[in-house]
CSV table of C-alpha atoms in Angstrom, one decimal:
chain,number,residue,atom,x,y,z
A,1,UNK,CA,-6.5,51.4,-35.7
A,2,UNK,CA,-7.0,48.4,-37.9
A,3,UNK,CA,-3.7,46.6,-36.7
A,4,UNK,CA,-4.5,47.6,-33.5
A,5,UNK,CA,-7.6,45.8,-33.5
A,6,UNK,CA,-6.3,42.6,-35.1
A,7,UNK,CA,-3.7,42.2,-32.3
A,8,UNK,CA,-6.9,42.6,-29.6
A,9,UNK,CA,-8.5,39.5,-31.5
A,10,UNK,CA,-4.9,37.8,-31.9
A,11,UNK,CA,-4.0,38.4,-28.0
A,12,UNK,CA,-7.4,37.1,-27.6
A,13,UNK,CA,-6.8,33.6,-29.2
A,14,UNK,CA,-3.4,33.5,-27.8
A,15,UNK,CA,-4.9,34.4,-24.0
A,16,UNK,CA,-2.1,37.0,-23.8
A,17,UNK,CA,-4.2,39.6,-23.2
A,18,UNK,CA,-1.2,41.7,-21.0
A,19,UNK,CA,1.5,41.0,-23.8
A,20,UNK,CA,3.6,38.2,-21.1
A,21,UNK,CA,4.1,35.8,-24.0
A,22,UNK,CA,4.2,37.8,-27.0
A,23,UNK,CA,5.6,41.6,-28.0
A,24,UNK,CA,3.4,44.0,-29.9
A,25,UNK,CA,6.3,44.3,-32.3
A,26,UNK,CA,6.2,40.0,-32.1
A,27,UNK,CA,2.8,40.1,-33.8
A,28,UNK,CA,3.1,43.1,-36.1
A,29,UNK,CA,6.1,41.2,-37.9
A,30,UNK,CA,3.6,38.0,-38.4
A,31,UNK,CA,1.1,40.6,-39.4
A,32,UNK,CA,3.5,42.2,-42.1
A,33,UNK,CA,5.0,38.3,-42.9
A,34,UNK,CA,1.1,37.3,-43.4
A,35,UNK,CA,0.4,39.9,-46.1
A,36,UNK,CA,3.5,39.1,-47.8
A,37,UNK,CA,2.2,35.3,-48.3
A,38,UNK,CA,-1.2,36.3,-49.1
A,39,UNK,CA,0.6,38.1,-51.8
A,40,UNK,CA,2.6,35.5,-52.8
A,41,UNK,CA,-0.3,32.6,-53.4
A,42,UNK,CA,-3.2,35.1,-55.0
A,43,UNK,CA,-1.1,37.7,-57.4
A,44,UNK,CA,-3.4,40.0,-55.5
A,45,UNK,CA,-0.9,43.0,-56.1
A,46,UNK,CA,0.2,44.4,-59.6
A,47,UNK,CA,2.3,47.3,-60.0
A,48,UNK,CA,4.1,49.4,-63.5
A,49,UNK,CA,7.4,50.6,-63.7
A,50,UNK,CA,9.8,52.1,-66.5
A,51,UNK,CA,13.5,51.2,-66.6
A,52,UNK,CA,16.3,52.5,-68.4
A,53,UNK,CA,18.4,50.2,-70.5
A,54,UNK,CA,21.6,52.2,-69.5
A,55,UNK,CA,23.9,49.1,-68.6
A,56,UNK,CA,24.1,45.8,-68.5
A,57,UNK,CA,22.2,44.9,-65.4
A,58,UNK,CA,19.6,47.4,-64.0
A,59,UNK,CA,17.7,47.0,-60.7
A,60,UNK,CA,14.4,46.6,-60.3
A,61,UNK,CA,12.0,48.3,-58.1
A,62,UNK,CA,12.2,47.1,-54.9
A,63,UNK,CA,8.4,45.5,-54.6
A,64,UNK,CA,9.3,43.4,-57.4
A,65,UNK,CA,7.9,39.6,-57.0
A,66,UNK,CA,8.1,38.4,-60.5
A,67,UNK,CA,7.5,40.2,-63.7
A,68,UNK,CA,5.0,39.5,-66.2
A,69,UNK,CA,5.2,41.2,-69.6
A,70,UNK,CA,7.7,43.9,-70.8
A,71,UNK,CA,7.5,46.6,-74.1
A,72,UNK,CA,9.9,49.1,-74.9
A,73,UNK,CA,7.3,51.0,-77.1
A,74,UNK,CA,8.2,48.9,-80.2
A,75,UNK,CA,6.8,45.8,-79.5
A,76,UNK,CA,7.1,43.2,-76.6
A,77,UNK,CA,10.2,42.3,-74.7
A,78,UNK,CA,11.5,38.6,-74.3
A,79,UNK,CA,11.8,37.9,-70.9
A,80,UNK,CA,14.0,34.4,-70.8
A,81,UNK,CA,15.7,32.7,-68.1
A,82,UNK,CA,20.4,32.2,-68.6
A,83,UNK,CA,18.8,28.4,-69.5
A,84,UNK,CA,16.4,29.5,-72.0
A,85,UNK,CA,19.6,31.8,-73.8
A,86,UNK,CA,22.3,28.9,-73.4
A,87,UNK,CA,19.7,26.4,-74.6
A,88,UNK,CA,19.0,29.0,-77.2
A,89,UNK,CA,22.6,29.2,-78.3
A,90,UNK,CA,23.1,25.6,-78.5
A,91,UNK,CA,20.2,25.2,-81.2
A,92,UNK,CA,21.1,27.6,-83.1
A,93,UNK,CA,24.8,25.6,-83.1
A,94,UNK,CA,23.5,22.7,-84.1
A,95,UNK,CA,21.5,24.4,-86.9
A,96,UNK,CA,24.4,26.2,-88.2
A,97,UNK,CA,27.4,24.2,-87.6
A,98,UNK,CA,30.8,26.2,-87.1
A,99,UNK,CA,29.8,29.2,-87.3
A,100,UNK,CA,32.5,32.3,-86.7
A,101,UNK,CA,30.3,35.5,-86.7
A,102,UNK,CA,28.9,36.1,-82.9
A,103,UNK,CA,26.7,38.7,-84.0
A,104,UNK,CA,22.6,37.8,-83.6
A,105,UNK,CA,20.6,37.6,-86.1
A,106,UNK,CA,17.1,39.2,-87.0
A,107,UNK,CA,15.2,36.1,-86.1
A,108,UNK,CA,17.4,36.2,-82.8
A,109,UNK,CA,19.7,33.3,-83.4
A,110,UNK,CA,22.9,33.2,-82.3
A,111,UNK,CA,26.2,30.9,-82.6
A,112,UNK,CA,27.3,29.1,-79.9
A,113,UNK,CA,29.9,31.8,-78.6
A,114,UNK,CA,29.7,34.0,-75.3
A,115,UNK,CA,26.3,35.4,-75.9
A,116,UNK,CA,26.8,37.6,-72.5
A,117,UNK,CA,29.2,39.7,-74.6
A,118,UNK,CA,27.1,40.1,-77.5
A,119,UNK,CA,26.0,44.0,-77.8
A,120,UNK,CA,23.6,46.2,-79.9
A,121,UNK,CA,21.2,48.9,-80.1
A,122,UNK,CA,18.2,47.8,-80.0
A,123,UNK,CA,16.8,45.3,-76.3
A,124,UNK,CA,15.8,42.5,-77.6
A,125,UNK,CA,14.8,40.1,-74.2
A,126,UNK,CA,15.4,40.5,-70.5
A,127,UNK,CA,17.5,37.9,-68.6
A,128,UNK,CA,16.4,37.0,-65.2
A,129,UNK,CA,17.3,34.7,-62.7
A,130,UNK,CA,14.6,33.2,-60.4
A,131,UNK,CA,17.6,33.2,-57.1
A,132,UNK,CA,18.1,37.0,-57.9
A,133,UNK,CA,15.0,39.1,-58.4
A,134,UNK,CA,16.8,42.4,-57.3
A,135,UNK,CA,18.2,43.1,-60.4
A,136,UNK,CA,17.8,41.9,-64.7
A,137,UNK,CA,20.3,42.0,-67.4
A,138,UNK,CA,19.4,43.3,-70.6
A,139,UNK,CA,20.1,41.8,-74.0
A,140,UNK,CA,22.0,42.5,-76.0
A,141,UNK,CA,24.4,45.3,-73.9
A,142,UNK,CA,23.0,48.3,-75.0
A,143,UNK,CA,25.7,49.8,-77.5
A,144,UNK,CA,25.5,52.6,-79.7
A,145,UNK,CA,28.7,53.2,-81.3
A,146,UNK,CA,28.6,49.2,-82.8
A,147,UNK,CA,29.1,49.8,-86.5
A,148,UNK,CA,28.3,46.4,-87.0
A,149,UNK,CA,24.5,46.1,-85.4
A,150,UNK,CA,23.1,45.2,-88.8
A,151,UNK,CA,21.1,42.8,-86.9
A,152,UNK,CA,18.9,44.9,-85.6
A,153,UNK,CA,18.0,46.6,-89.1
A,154,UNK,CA,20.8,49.6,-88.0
A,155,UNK,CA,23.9,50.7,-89.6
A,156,UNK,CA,26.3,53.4,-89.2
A,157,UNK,CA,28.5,54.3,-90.7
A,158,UNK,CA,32.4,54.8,-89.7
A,159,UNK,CA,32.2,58.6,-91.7
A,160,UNK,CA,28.5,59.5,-89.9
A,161,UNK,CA,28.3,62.8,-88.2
A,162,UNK,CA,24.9,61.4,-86.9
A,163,UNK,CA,23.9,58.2,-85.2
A,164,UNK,CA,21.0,55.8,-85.3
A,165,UNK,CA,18.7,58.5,-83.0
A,166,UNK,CA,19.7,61.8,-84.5
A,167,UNK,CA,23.0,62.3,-82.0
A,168,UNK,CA,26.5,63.3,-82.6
A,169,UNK,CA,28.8,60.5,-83.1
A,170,UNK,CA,32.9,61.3,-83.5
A,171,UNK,CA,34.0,57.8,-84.1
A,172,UNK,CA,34.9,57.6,-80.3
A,173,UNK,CA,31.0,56.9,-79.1
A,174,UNK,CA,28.0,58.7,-78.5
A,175,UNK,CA,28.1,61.9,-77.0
A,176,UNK,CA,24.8,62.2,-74.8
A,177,UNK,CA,23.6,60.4,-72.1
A,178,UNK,CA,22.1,57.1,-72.7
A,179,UNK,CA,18.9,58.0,-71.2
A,180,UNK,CA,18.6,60.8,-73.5
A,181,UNK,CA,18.8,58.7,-76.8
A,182,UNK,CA,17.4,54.9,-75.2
A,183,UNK,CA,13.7,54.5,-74.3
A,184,UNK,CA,12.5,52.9,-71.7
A,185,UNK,CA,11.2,49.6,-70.8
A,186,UNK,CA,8.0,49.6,-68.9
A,187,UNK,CA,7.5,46.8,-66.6
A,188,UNK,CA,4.0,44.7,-65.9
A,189,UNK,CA,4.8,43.1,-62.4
A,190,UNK,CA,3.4,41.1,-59.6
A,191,UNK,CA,4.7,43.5,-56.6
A,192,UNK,CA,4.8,42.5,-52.7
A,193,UNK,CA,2.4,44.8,-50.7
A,194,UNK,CA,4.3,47.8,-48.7
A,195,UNK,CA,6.1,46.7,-45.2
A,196,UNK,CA,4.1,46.5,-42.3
A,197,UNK,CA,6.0,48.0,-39.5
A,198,UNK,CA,4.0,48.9,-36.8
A,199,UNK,CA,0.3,50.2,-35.5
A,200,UNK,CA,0.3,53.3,-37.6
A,201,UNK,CA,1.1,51.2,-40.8
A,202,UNK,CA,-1.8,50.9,-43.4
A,203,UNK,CA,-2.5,47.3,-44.8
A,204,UNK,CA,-3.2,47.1,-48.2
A,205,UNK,CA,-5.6,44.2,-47.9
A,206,UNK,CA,-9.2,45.0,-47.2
A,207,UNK,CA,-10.5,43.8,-44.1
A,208,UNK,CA,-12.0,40.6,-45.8
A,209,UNK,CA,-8.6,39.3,-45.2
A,210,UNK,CA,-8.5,39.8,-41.4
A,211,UNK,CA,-9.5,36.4,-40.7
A,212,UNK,CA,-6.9,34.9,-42.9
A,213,UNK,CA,-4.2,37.5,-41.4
A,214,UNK,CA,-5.2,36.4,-37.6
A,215,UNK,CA,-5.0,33.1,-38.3
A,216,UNK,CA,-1.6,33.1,-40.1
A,217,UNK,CA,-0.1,35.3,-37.1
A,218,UNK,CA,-1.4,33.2,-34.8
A,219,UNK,CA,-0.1,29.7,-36.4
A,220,UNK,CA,3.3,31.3,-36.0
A,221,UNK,CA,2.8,32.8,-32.5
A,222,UNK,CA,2.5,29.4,-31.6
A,223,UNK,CA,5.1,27.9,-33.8
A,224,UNK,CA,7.2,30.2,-31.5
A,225,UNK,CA,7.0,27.9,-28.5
A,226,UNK,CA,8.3,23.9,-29.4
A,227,UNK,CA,5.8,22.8,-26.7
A,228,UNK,CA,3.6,19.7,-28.2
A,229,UNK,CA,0.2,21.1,-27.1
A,230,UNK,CA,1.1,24.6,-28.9
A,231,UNK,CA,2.2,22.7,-31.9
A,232,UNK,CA,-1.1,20.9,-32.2
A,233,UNK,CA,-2.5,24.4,-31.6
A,234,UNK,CA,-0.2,26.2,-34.2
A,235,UNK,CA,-1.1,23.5,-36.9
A,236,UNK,CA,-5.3,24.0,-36.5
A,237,UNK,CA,-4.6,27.8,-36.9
A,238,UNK,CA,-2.5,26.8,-40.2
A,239,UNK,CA,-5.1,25.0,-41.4
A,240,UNK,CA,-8.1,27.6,-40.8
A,241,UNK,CA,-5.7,30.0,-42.9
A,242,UNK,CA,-5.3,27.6,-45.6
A,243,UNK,CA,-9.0,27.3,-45.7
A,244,UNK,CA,-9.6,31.0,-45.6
A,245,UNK,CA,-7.1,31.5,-48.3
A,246,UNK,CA,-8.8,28.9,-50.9
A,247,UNK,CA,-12.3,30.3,-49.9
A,248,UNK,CA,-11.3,34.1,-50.1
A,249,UNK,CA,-9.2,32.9,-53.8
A,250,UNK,CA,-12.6,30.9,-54.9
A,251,UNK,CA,-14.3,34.7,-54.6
A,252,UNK,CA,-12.0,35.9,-56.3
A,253,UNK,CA,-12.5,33.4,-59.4
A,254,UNK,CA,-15.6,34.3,-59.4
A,255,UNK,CA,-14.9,38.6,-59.4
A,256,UNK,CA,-16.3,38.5,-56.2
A,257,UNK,CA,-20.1,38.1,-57.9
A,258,UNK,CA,-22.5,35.5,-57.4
A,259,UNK,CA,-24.3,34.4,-61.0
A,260,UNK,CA,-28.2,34.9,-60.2
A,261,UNK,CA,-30.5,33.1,-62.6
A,262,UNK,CA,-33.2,35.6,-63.7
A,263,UNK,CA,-34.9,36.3,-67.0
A,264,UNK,CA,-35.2,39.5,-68.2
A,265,UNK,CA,-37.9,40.7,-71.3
A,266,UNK,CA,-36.3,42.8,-73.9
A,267,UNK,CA,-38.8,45.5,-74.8
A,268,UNK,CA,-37.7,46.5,-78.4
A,269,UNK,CA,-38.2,50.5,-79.5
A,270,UNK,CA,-41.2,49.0,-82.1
């Protein structure tokens, strides 16, 4: 009823009343494209989500815009860009000259060497790349049977009928599902809102965002057309969104309160 209503003030605007210039569907996708923006500029939707560290590089939830903190229950999780590890790499180098051992160290250095490949037990950052947000890689690889992860405070031994969690190891790797013995990473995430794909569709905005939605759909209605008076038309409704957008952010600043100067007497129980 709500998207239904927006397209009667959008039709309005666009004097399309009888849908000649414009499809329902037209305007539902500038609807659904509107909210995604919003999104984008105000942060205005957080979501949670745990991941397994099963492999190398996990997807993420689809909703995923950027993430903002991760913790795996111990303590925080690094989350560093492929520059931020190479650049990373290089330092340490430079601090340590030649150095042979590729392992990383407790105060997570590591040797200028093919850090991609390094592995052990514990996740120690989260690799992400700002072109791919589907997916993340996790660092180190997630390996279990590595007698050598000494750098993480762990050490098994080649004889060990146990492993670093409490499972059977037989020299030829851990016998239970990685899921079983890892935990999980939760996830702190600014998320896109849910698709809007036609008049039954719920928008996740409240309706103090209708003027900013109508005036974003209509600035690309008429972006639709290359005529020069619809141009001039399409930028004034861009700029009415823009203005919306910086007011309706300004409120938010503010936790949508307005300070009210007034003096109050404390009456004291004596």
């Amino acid at each position: 009823m709500r998207i239904a209503n927006l397209l009667l003030r959008i039709r309005d605007t666009l004097a399309d009343p009888k849908k000649e210039r414009w499809s329902d569907e037209r305007l539902v996708r500038l609807i659904d494209e509107a909210q995604k923006d919003i999104a984008i500029h105000t942060h205005f939707f957080k979501n949670e989500a745990d991941i397994y560290p099963t492999k190398q590089n996990l997807n993420l939830p689809d909703d995923v815009y950027y993430i903002t903190r991760a913790h795996n229950g111990d303590g925080p999780i690094a989350l560093l860009s492929y520059n931020d590890m190479d650049d990373m790499a290089h330092n340490s180098a430079m601090r340590h000259g030649r150095v042979q051992d590729s392992r990383v160290t407790k105060n997570f250095e590591l040797p200028m060497s093919n850090w991609e490949a390094s592995k052990g037990s514990k996740v120690t950052a989260l690799i992400y790349d700002k072109r791919n947000m589907d997916s993340i890689r996790v660092y180190p690889i997630p390996d279990f049977t590595d007698s050598e992860s000494d750098a993480f405070g762990v050490m098994i031994h080649p004889d060990a009928t146990a492993g670093v969690f409490g499972v059977v190891n037989q020299g030829f790797g851990v016998t239970i599902s990685a899921t079983d013995s890892l935990k999980p990473i939760h996830l702190w995430y600014i998320a896109f809102p849910p698709a809007i794909t036609g008049l039954s569709s719920i928008l996740s905005l409240s309706t103090v965002w209708d003027t900013a939605l109508k005036s974003y759909a209509i600035a690309h209605a008429y972006d639709d057309d290359h005529d020069t008076k619809h141009s001039e038309k399409s930028a004034k409704a861009l700029a009415l969104y823009d203005r919306e957008l910086q007011q309706l952010e300004n409120v938010k600043a503010g936790n949508g309160v307005k300070k009210v100067d007034r003096r109050t007497d404390y009456i004291g129980a004596f």
